[in-house]
Amino acid sequence: MLAYFVICPAGMAPDEEAHFYRAYEISQGDLLSKHISADGSGGNVFPNAMRNFRDPETVIDTNDTSDFVFSNTSLYSPVSYAPQAIAIRIADIFTDRPYDLFVAGRFGGAVFAFALCVLALCFVPFDRRLLFLIMTFPLTLQEMISMSPDGVLIALSLFFTSYALYIAIKKKRVDTADMIIIAAAAWMLALNKIVYVVFCLLVFMIPKEFFKSRKQAAAFRLTVILVAVILNI
């Protein structure tokens, strides 16, 4: 990941510029994009210097602003960019260069994805080498060090699957902490992309006998799936 972080130039990943603008917007406290232009395209008003995020020497002038349109990423949930946005917000305290903010956003997403991958490898009850191989695919690594939320989404999917398998095969019981972790991961997946809501069905892989009662098992499964669908909509 560190090698890809250095090798891949700013803006190399697909739609990375638009992802950066959305993450920057969230870091500034605008969780929902503004409607820019007559056709209602999503975007916001940023300093013009943000267009030159590939240039390490560019400095932000807050008095020189214009409309930025990034309709393809403006509909993404703020949760999708949380690691990147937090890192950008922290970097914004120390620098006024768009390039530094971009690198910070990349770094925040990469660190969070890395942590999820490590946890996935710790919890998966079998085929750890196969899981590690998936994590080291070139495209997987490129996404994990980019501004795109897809890298974190991949890592979150692997962690969610590994933890569900860990409970079903190794732990053979479900406690409150397990339910919180599974629910939180499922809802984060649902908030990232529509199609990932199907991952919530993995809760049925955990036998109902592992819960304190069948009523608790049914209530937990129903809650996870219903909340995920509502959040997704």
Coordinates of C-alpha atoms in Angstrom, one line a residue, residues 81-162:
Y81 CA -15.9 9.6 3.0
A82 CA -15.6 9.7 6.8
P83 CA -11.9 8.6 7.0
Q84 CA -10.9 10.9 4.2
A85 CA -12.9 13.9 5.4
I86 CA -11.5 13.6 9.0
A87 CA -8.0 13.4 7.7
I88 CA -8.6 16.4 5.4
R89 CA -10.1 18.4 8.3
I90 CA -7.0 17.7 10.5
A91 CA -4.6 18.6 7.7
D92 CA -6.6 21.8 7.0
I93 CA -5.5 23.1 10.4
F94 CA -1.8 22.9 9.4
T95 CA -1.7 23.6 5.7
D96 CA -3.3 25.8 3.0
R97 CA -2.2 23.8 0.1
P98 CA -4.8 21.6 -1.8
Y99 CA -2.1 19.0 -2.6
D100 CA -1.4 18.4 1.1
L101 CA -5.2 18.1 1.7
F102 CA -5.4 15.6 -1.1
V103 CA -2.5 13.5 0.3
A104 CA -4.0 13.6 3.8
G105 CA -7.4 12.4 2.5
R106 CA -5.7 9.5 0.7
F107 CA -3.7 8.7 3.8
G108 CA -6.8 8.7 6.0
G109 CA -8.7 6.3 3.8
A110 CA -5.7 4.0 3.4
V111 CA -5.0 3.8 7.2
F112 CA -8.7 2.9 7.8
A113 CA -8.8 0.3 5.1
F114 CA -5.5 -1.2 6.3
A115 CA -6.9 -1.5 9.9
L116 CA -10.0 -3.2 8.6
C117 CA -7.9 -5.6 6.5
V118 CA -5.8 -6.5 9.5
L119 CA -8.9 -7.1 11.6
A120 CA -10.4 -9.3 8.9
L121 CA -7.3 -11.4 8.8
C122 CA -7.4 -11.8 12.6
F123 CA -11.0 -12.9 12.7
V124 CA -11.4 -15.0 9.5
P125 CA -11.6 -18.7 10.7
F126 CA -10.2 -20.3 7.5
D127 CA -8.5 -19.5 4.2
R128 CA -6.5 -16.6 5.6
R129 CA -4.0 -16.8 2.7
L130 CA -6.8 -16.6 0.2
L131 CA -8.2 -13.5 1.9
F132 CA -4.8 -11.9 2.0
L133 CA -4.3 -12.6 -1.7
I134 CA -7.6 -10.7 -2.5
M135 CA -6.4 -7.8 -0.4
T136 CA -3.2 -7.6 -2.5
F137 CA -4.8 -7.5 -5.9
P138 CA -3.4 -4.5 -7.8
L139 CA -6.8 -2.9 -8.3
T140 CA -7.7 -3.5 -4.6
L141 CA -4.5 -1.7 -3.5
Q142 CA -5.1 1.2 -6.0
E143 CA -8.5 1.8 -4.6
M144 CA -7.4 1.6 -1.0
I145 CA -4.8 4.3 -1.4
S146 CA -7.1 6.6 -3.5
M147 CA -9.7 9.2 -2.5
S148 CA -12.4 6.8 -3.7
P149 CA -14.6 5.3 -0.9
D150 CA -14.4 1.9 -2.8
G151 CA -11.2 1.0 -1.0
V152 CA -12.7 1.3 2.4
L153 CA -15.8 -0.4 1.2
I154 CA -13.8 -3.4 0.0
A155 CA -12.0 -3.6 3.3
L156 CA -15.3 -3.2 5.3
S157 CA -16.9 -6.0 3.2
L158 CA -14.0 -8.3 4.0
F159 CA -14.1 -7.5 7.7
F160 CA -17.9 -7.9 7.9
T161 CA -17.7 -11.3 6.2
S162 CA -14.8 -12.4 8.3

